[in-house]
Amino acid sequence: MKHYISILMALACMASCGSGSDDSTGPTPPPEPVVKPEHKDTVLQQCSFGTFGALKGGNTFTVVLMADGYTQADIDNGKYLSALREARNALFSMEPMKSLERYVNVLTVTVPSKHSGIDTRKHDTAFRTSVAAGRGTDVYGDSITAQYCAVAALMSAYNITTKDELNTRMNNCLGIMLLNSSAYKGVSLLAADEAATDGIPGGWSLSYVPARATFEGKDVFADLIQHEGVGHGIAKLADEYVVNYVDPQQKAINAWTSGYAAGFFMNTTYNASAGQMDAVMPIESTNWLYALAQNPAYADENVQWHVGAYEYSTRFCRCSDKSVMNATTDKKYYPEAYDPYFNVAGRAMIYKRIMRVVNGSSWKFNDNLPEFVNNFDKPAREERAQYMASRPKSQAKTQSIPYYIEGRSAADAPQLQAPKIIKQIEVKIE
């Protein structure tokens, strides 16, 4: 209990008590009014914190796992911990995260909910989470309380005592909120680190993923962990799928541009003159990606700017025909579009993000390009090649035509949810 109180005091965003009078002979001040605790304070009082394995030393990236919609009974019978463990295993189930695991600490937050399960209604759960109805993939929840719980987990694990240290840890942290649900949903909230440079993003992220996610009877939980947690949350990648068959609105262009300036969405590009999705453009405009496109090691990945990304069929482009960021397992609408692996742009951004954390702000990707190509990325290329070779030939062909099936209206396409850019909370340490 004392440990919790010290964390709660450190998290207080309000000033400490007023000055008052130290004159013992003066009038007795009126009693402090009884203040009802905020929801986040109530949740923090119930939290317990842990780690998966011993903490790794040195500069590390941190993943904080927590879950919503699990009662105390679910915690007592091991269901809660089992969900966290499955998420941890899914996180490192494929390259490039397999090779980066040695640089990542995984922390846990355990907190009970009064209601078991997450659906379209806002029940009495710790993080007040609910999911979109119908085909929408959005998730709604109390992201501020989730951020405070992540902060408390960081402070508990690393014995943080200064604001600078907390900001550094928070800027290099991903929170994954698991939902006690089998819905095929998911969304990520992304905060930017203003100090990020060299096209490498920073900042806290929170990814919502149903712990029992299925699609047409298939278990897609690991896919969503990779797409939401690793792709959006760690590398700040953009989606590569299409649901809008019109020119992008200026609002979308502005959002992409501001994100790109902070190191987000580096797996995509924007070209005002880009045509429809059957177009393929040269990739010289992105120097680091151009270097990989010209390398024989990536000859089979067809690294070009394929038109169609960031949910739009025009102007925005992705660097490969298929990838895990080409979002969906819904083969009715995107035949042969899905690949459970990251393309080379995605793998490079994951590598950049983690290695910048490990090596500091002086680390440059271009200085380490041979290391990335010849050593680090080799297992990922081999893993992906084995997968492609195992697919039926009819599914292995390269496709640069619109994924949309003729005869269906665009309004019938699934309503998917792009990552949202948010601000990181300000936390006061006293």
Coordinates of C-alpha atoms in Angstrom, one line a residue:
M1 CA 0.0 0.0 0.0
K2 CA 2.8 2.4 0.8
H3 CA 4.3 1.7 -2.6
Y4 CA 1.1 2.6 -4.3
I5 CA 0.7 5.8 -2.4
S6 CA 4.2 7.0 -3.4
I7 CA 3.4 6.3 -7.0
L8 CA 0.0 8.0 -6.8
M9 CA 1.7 11.1 -5.3
A10 CA 4.2 11.2 -8.0
L11 CA 1.5 11.0 -10.6
A12 CA -0.5 13.9 -9.3
C13 CA -1.0 16.5 -11.9
M14 CA -2.2 19.1 -9.4
A15 CA -0.1 21.3 -7.2
S16 CA 0.7 20.0 -3.7
C17 CA -1.1 21.5 -0.7
G18 CA -1.6 25.2 -0.2
S19 CA 0.9 27.3 1.9
G20 CA -1.4 27.7 4.9
S21 CA -0.2 29.3 8.2
D22 CA 2.6 28.1 10.4
D23 CA 1.5 30.3 13.3
S24 CA 0.4 27.8 16.0
T25 CA -1.6 30.5 17.8
G26 CA -3.7 31.5 14.8
P27 CA -7.2 30.3 14.0
T28 CA -7.7 26.7 13.2
P29 CA -8.1 26.3 9.4
P30 CA -11.4 24.7 8.2
P31 CA -11.1 21.0 7.4
E32 CA -10.2 20.0 3.9
P33 CA -13.2 19.1 1.8
V34 CA -13.7 15.5 1.0
V35 CA -12.8 15.0 -2.6
K36 CA -14.2 12.0 -4.5
P37 CA -11.3 10.2 -6.1
E38 CA -11.1 10.3 -9.9
H39 CA -11.6 7.1 -11.8
K40 CA -7.9 6.8 -12.7
D41 CA -7.0 7.1 -9.0
T42 CA -9.4 4.3 -8.1
V43 CA -7.9 2.1 -10.8
L44 CA -4.4 2.8 -9.7
Q45 CA -5.2 1.8 -6.2
Q46 CA -6.2 -1.7 -7.5
C47 CA -3.2 -2.2 -9.8
S48 CA -0.4 -4.6 -9.2
F49 CA 2.7 -4.5 -11.4
G50 CA 5.1 -7.2 -12.7
T51 CA 7.5 -8.2 -15.4
F52 CA 8.0 -11.1 -17.8
G53 CA 11.4 -12.3 -16.9
A54 CA 14.3 -10.3 -15.4
L55 CA 14.7 -6.7 -16.6
K56 CA 17.3 -6.3 -19.3
G57 CA 20.0 -3.7 -18.6
G58 CA 21.2 -0.8 -20.8
N59 CA 18.9 1.4 -22.9
T60 CA 15.8 -0.6 -23.7
F61 CA 12.4 -0.2 -25.2
T62 CA 9.4 -1.1 -22.9
V63 CA 6.1 -2.8 -23.6
V64 CA 3.5 -2.5 -20.9
L65 CA 0.7 -5.2 -21.2
M66 CA -2.6 -4.6 -19.5
A67 CA -6.2 -5.9 -20.0
D68 CA -9.8 -4.8 -19.6
G69 CA -13.0 -6.7 -19.0
Y70 CA -11.4 -9.3 -16.6
T71 CA -12.9 -9.7 -13.1
Q72 CA -11.1 -10.6 -10.0
A73 CA -12.3 -14.2 -10.6
D74 CA -10.6 -14.1 -14.0
I75 CA -7.4 -12.9 -12.3
D76 CA -7.6 -15.6 -9.6
N77 CA -8.1 -18.4 -12.1
G78 CA -5.2 -17.4 -14.3
K79 CA -7.3 -16.1 -17.3
Y80 CA -5.9 -12.6 -17.0
L81 CA -2.3 -13.7 -16.8
S82 CA -2.8 -16.2 -19.7
A83 CA -4.0 -13.4 -21.9
L84 CA -0.9 -11.3 -21.1
R85 CA 1.4 -14.2 -21.7
E86 CA -0.2 -14.9 -25.1
A87 CA 0.3 -11.3 -26.1
R88 CA 3.9 -11.4 -25.0
N89 CA 4.5 -14.5 -27.1
A90 CA 2.7 -13.1 -30.1
L91 CA 4.8 -9.9 -29.9
F92 CA 8.0 -11.9 -30.5
S93 CA 6.5 -14.6 -32.7
M94 CA 8.0 -13.4 -36.0
E95 CA 10.8 -11.3 -37.4
P96 CA 12.0 -8.6 -36.9
M97 CA 10.8 -8.7 -33.3
K98 CA 12.3 -12.1 -32.7
S99 CA 15.7 -10.5 -33.3
L100 CA 14.9 -7.4 -31.2
E101 CA 13.5 -9.2 -28.2
R102 CA 16.9 -8.8 -26.3
Y103 CA 16.3 -5.0 -26.3
V104 CA 12.8 -5.0 -25.0
N105 CA 11.4 -5.2 -21.4
V106 CA 7.9 -6.4 -21.0
L107 CA 6.0 -5.1 -17.9
T108 CA 2.5 -6.1 -16.8
V109 CA -0.3 -4.2 -15.1
T110 CA -3.0 -6.3 -13.4
V111 CA -6.3 -4.7 -12.5
P112 CA -9.7 -6.2 -12.0
S113 CA -13.0 -5.1 -13.6
K114 CA -16.4 -5.4 -12.1
H115 CA -17.8 -6.7 -15.4
S116 CA -16.4 -9.6 -17.4
G117 CA -16.2 -9.2 -21.2
I118 CA -16.0 -6.3 -23.7
D119 CA -18.7 -5.6 -26.3
T120 CA -20.4 -2.6 -27.9
R121 CA -21.7 -1.3 -24.6
K122 CA -19.6 0.6 -22.0
H123 CA -19.7 -1.7 -19.0
D124 CA -18.2 -1.2 -15.5
T125 CA -14.7 -2.1 -16.5
A126 CA -11.3 -0.7 -15.3
F127 CA -10.6 1.1 -18.6
R128 CA -14.2 1.6 -19.7
T129 CA -13.5 0.0 -23.1
S130 CA -16.1 -0.8 -25.8
V131 CA -15.9 -1.7 -29.4
A132 CA -17.6 -0.3 -32.5
A133 CA -20.8 -2.0 -33.7
G134 CA -21.1 -3.8 -37.1
R135 CA -18.2 -3.7 -39.5
G136 CA -16.3 -0.8 -37.9
T137 CA -13.0 -1.7 -36.3
D138 CA -12.8 1.1 -33.8
V139 CA -12.3 0.7 -30.1
Y140 CA -13.2 3.3 -27.4
G141 CA -11.8 3.5 -23.9
D142 CA -10.3 5.5 -21.1
S143 CA -6.8 6.0 -22.7
I144 CA -5.8 8.6 -20.0
T145 CA -6.2 6.0 -17.2
A146 CA -4.3 3.5 -19.3
Q147 CA -1.4 6.0 -19.7
Y148 CA -1.3 6.6 -16.0
C149 CA -1.2 2.9 -15.3
A150 CA 1.7 2.6 -17.8
V151 CA 3.5 5.4 -16.1
A152 CA 3.0 3.7 -12.7
A153 CA 4.4 0.4 -14.2
L154 CA 7.5 2.2 -15.5
M155 CA 8.1 3.9 -12.2
S156 CA 7.7 0.7 -10.3
A157 CA 10.0 -1.3 -12.6
Y158 CA 12.8 1.2 -13.1
N159 CA 12.6 3.1 -9.7
I160 CA 12.2 6.4 -11.6
T161 CA 12.7 9.6 -9.5
T162 CA 13.2 12.4 -12.1
K163 CA 10.9 13.8 -14.7
D164 CA 13.6 13.6 -17.4
E165 CA 14.0 9.9 -16.8
L166 CA 10.2 9.3 -16.8
N167 CA 9.8 11.3 -20.1
T168 CA 12.6 9.2 -21.7
R169 CA 11.0 5.9 -20.6
M170 CA 7.5 7.1 -21.7
N171 CA 8.8 8.2 -25.1
N172 CA 10.2 4.7 -25.6
C173 CA 7.1 2.8 -24.5
L174 CA 4.2 0.9 -26.1
G175 CA 1.1 0.0 -24.1
I176 CA -1.0 -2.9 -25.3
M177 CA -4.5 -3.0 -24.0
L178 CA -6.0 -6.5 -24.3
L179 CA -9.8 -6.8 -24.5
N180 CA -11.7 -9.7 -23.1
S181 CA -13.4 -10.2 -26.5
S182 CA -13.3 -12.2 -29.7
A183 CA -14.3 -9.2 -31.9
Y184 CA -12.2 -8.5 -35.0
K185 CA -11.4 -4.9 -33.9
G186 CA -8.3 -2.8 -33.2
V187 CA -7.0 0.7 -33.0
S188 CA -3.8 2.5 -32.0
L189 CA -3.3 5.9 -30.4
L190 CA 0.1 7.5 -31.2
A191 CA 1.9 10.3 -29.4
A192 CA 4.9 12.1 -31.0
D193 CA 8.2 12.8 -29.4
E194 CA 9.1 16.4 -30.4
A195 CA 12.8 15.5 -30.0
A196 CA 12.7 12.7 -32.6
T197 CA 15.1 13.3 -35.5
D198 CA 16.4 11.7 -38.7
G199 CA 13.0 10.4 -39.6
I200 CA 12.9 8.0 -36.6
P201 CA 9.7 8.4 -34.5
G202 CA 9.4 8.5 -30.7
G203 CA 6.6 8.9 -28.3
W204 CA 4.1 6.8 -26.3
S205 CA 1.6 4.5 -28.1
L206 CA -1.4 2.6 -26.9
S207 CA -2.7 -0.3 -29.0
Y208 CA -6.1 -1.9 -28.3
V209 CA -6.3 -5.6 -29.3
P210 CA -9.0 -8.2 -28.5
A211 CA -7.4 -11.1 -26.7
R212 CA -9.5 -13.7 -28.5
A213 CA -9.8 -12.0 -31.9
T214 CA -11.1 -14.2 -34.6
F215 CA -12.1 -13.6 -38.2
E216 CA -14.3 -16.2 -40.0
G217 CA -13.3 -18.8 -37.5
K218 CA -9.6 -18.1 -37.8
D219 CA -7.5 -16.9 -34.8
V220 CA -6.1 -13.6 -35.9
F221 CA -4.8 -12.4 -32.5
A222 CA -1.1 -12.6 -33.4
D223 CA -1.8 -10.8 -36.6
L224 CA -3.4 -7.9 -34.8
I225 CA -0.6 -7.7 -32.2
Q226 CA 1.9 -7.4 -35.1
H227 CA -0.3 -4.9 -37.1
E228 CA -1.4 -2.7 -34.2
G229 CA 1.3 -3.1 -31.6
V230 CA 4.4 -3.5 -33.6
G231 CA 3.5 -1.8 -36.9
H232 CA 1.5 1.2 -35.5
G233 CA 2.7 1.3 -31.9
I234 CA 6.4 0.8 -32.2
A235 CA 7.3 1.8 -35.8
K236 CA 4.4 4.3 -36.2
L237 CA 3.6 2.9 -39.6
A238 CA 0.6 3.9 -41.7
D239 CA -2.0 1.4 -42.9
E240 CA -1.4 0.2 -46.5
Y241 CA -5.0 -0.9 -47.3
V242 CA -7.7 1.0 -49.1
V243 CA -11.3 1.7 -48.2
N244 CA -11.8 5.1 -49.8
Y245 CA -12.1 5.1 -53.6
V246 CA -12.0 8.9 -54.0
D247 CA -9.2 11.5 -53.9
P248 CA -8.1 12.1 -50.3
Q249 CA -9.6 15.1 -48.5
Q250 CA -7.3 17.9 -47.4
K251 CA -7.8 16.9 -43.8
A252 CA -6.3 13.5 -44.4
I253 CA -3.4 15.0 -46.4
N254 CA -2.6 17.4 -43.5
A255 CA -2.8 14.6 -40.9
W256 CA -0.4 12.4 -43.0
T257 CA 2.0 15.4 -43.5
S258 CA 2.2 16.3 -39.9
G259 CA 2.7 12.7 -38.9
Y260 CA 5.4 12.2 -41.5
A261 CA 7.3 15.2 -40.2
A262 CA 7.4 13.5 -36.8
G263 CA 8.8 10.3 -38.3
F264 CA 5.4 8.5 -38.7
F265 CA 4.1 6.7 -41.7
M266 CA 7.5 6.1 -43.3
N267 CA 6.2 3.0 -45.1
T268 CA 4.1 5.3 -47.3
T269 CA 4.5 8.4 -49.4
Y270 CA 2.2 11.1 -50.9
N271 CA 2.2 12.2 -54.6
A272 CA -0.3 14.8 -55.7
S273 CA -0.2 13.5 -59.2
A274 CA -0.5 9.8 -58.4
G275 CA -3.2 7.9 -60.3
Q276 CA -5.3 5.0 -59.5
M277 CA -4.2 1.8 -57.7
D278 CA -3.0 0.1 -60.8
A279 CA -0.1 2.5 -61.1
V280 CA 3.5 1.8 -59.9
M281 CA 5.9 4.7 -59.3
P282 CA 9.7 4.9 -59.0
I283 CA 11.0 5.1 -55.5
E284 CA 13.9 7.4 -55.9
S285 CA 12.1 10.1 -53.8
T286 CA 12.9 8.2 -50.5
N287 CA 16.7 7.8 -50.2
W288 CA 16.9 5.2 -47.5
L289 CA 14.3 3.0 -49.2
Y290 CA 15.8 3.6 -52.6
A291 CA 19.0 2.1 -51.3
L292 CA 17.1 -1.1 -50.3
A293 CA 15.2 -1.2 -53.5
Q294 CA 18.4 -1.3 -55.5
N295 CA 19.9 -4.1 -53.4
P296 CA 19.7 -7.6 -54.9
A297 CA 18.7 -9.0 -51.6
Y298 CA 15.3 -7.4 -52.0
A299 CA 14.8 -8.3 -55.7
D300 CA 11.8 -10.5 -55.0
E301 CA 10.0 -7.9 -52.9
N302 CA 9.2 -5.6 -55.8
V303 CA 10.0 -2.4 -53.8
Q304 CA 8.3 0.4 -55.6
W305 CA 5.6 3.0 -54.7
H306 CA 2.4 1.1 -55.4
V307 CA -0.5 3.5 -55.5
G308 CA -3.1 2.9 -52.8
A309 CA -2.4 3.4 -49.1
Y310 CA -3.4 5.3 -45.9
E311 CA -7.0 4.1 -46.7
Y312 CA -7.1 5.9 -50.1
S313 CA -6.9 4.5 -53.7
T314 CA -5.1 7.6 -55.1
R315 CA -2.3 9.9 -54.1
F316 CA -1.0 7.8 -51.2
C317 CA 1.4 4.9 -52.0
R318 CA 2.8 1.9 -50.3
C319 CA 6.2 0.3 -51.0
S320 CA 5.0 -3.3 -51.6
D321 CA 2.0 -5.0 -52.9
K322 CA 1.3 -7.0 -49.8
S323 CA 2.2 -6.8 -46.1
V324 CA 0.8 -7.1 -42.6
M325 CA 0.0 -3.4 -42.7
N326 CA -2.2 -4.1 -45.8
A327 CA -4.6 -4.7 -43.1
T328 CA -7.2 -7.2 -43.4
T329 CA -7.8 -10.9 -43.6
D330 CA -11.1 -10.1 -45.2
K331 CA -10.5 -11.9 -48.5
K332 CA -14.0 -11.0 -49.7
Y333 CA -12.9 -7.5 -50.3
Y334 CA -9.1 -7.7 -50.6
P335 CA -8.3 -11.0 -52.4
E336 CA -4.7 -12.0 -52.1
A337 CA -3.8 -8.7 -50.5
Y338 CA -2.8 -10.0 -47.1
D339 CA 0.7 -11.0 -46.1
P340 CA 1.4 -11.7 -42.4
Y341 CA 4.9 -10.2 -42.7
F342 CA 6.2 -6.7 -42.7
N343 CA 7.6 -5.4 -46.0
V344 CA 11.1 -4.1 -46.0
A345 CA 10.0 -0.5 -45.2
G346 CA 8.2 -1.8 -42.2
R347 CA 11.1 -3.9 -41.0
A348 CA 13.5 -1.1 -41.4
M349 CA 11.4 1.3 -39.4
I350 CA 11.0 -1.3 -36.6
Y351 CA 14.8 -1.7 -36.6
K352 CA 15.4 2.1 -36.7
R353 CA 13.0 2.7 -33.7
I354 CA 14.5 0.1 -31.4
M355 CA 18.1 0.7 -32.3
R356 CA 17.8 4.5 -31.8
V357 CA 16.5 3.7 -28.3
V358 CA 19.4 1.3 -27.6
N359 CA 22.2 3.4 -29.1
G360 CA 21.0 7.0 -28.5
S361 CA 20.3 10.0 -30.6
S362 CA 23.7 9.8 -32.4
W363 CA 22.8 6.5 -34.1
K364 CA 22.2 6.8 -37.8
F365 CA 20.5 4.2 -40.0
N366 CA 22.6 5.0 -43.1
D367 CA 25.7 4.3 -41.2
N368 CA 24.3 0.9 -40.3
L369 CA 22.7 0.0 -43.6
P370 CA 25.2 -2.9 -44.4
E371 CA 24.6 -4.3 -40.9
F372 CA 20.8 -4.2 -41.5
V373 CA 20.9 -5.8 -44.9
N374 CA 23.6 -8.4 -44.4
N375 CA 22.9 -9.5 -40.9
F376 CA 19.9 -8.2 -39.0
D377 CA 17.3 -8.4 -41.8
K378 CA 18.5 -11.8 -43.2
P379 CA 16.3 -13.9 -40.8
A380 CA 13.3 -11.8 -41.8
R381 CA 13.8 -12.3 -45.5
E382 CA 14.3 -16.1 -45.0
E383 CA 11.2 -16.4 -42.8
R384 CA 9.1 -14.5 -45.4
A385 CA 10.5 -16.5 -48.3
Q386 CA 9.6 -19.8 -46.6
Y387 CA 6.1 -18.5 -46.1
M388 CA 5.7 -17.4 -49.7
A389 CA 7.0 -20.7 -51.0
S390 CA 4.5 -22.6 -48.9
R391 CA 1.5 -20.7 -50.3
P392 CA -0.5 -22.0 -53.3
K393 CA 0.7 -20.6 -56.5
S394 CA -2.6 -18.9 -57.1
Q395 CA -2.0 -16.8 -54.0
A396 CA 1.7 -16.2 -54.4
K397 CA 1.4 -14.0 -57.5
T398 CA 2.2 -10.3 -57.3
Q399 CA -0.8 -8.1 -57.7
S400 CA -0.7 -4.4 -58.4
I401 CA -4.4 -3.9 -59.4
P402 CA -7.1 -2.6 -57.2
Y403 CA -8.0 -5.1 -54.5
Y404 CA -11.6 -4.0 -54.7
I405 CA -13.9 -6.7 -56.2
E406 CA -15.9 -5.4 -59.1
G407 CA -19.6 -5.6 -58.4
R408 CA -19.5 -4.4 -54.8
S409 CA -20.0 -0.8 -53.9
A410 CA -17.3 1.1 -52.0
A411 CA -19.9 1.6 -49.2
D412 CA -19.9 -2.1 -48.6
A413 CA -16.1 -2.2 -47.8
P414 CA -15.3 -2.7 -44.1
Q415 CA -15.0 0.5 -42.1
L416 CA -11.5 0.3 -40.7
Q417 CA -9.8 2.7 -38.3
A418 CA -6.5 4.5 -39.0
P419 CA -4.2 5.2 -36.0
K420 CA -5.0 8.5 -34.1
I421 CA -2.3 11.0 -33.2
I422 CA -2.7 12.0 -29.6
K423 CA -0.8 14.1 -27.0
Q424 CA 1.1 12.5 -24.2
I425 CA 0.0 13.3 -20.7
E426 CA 2.0 15.6 -18.6
V427 CA 3.1 13.9 -15.3
K428 CA 4.4 15.9 -12.3
I429 CA 7.0 14.2 -10.0
E430 CA 7.3 15.8 -6.6

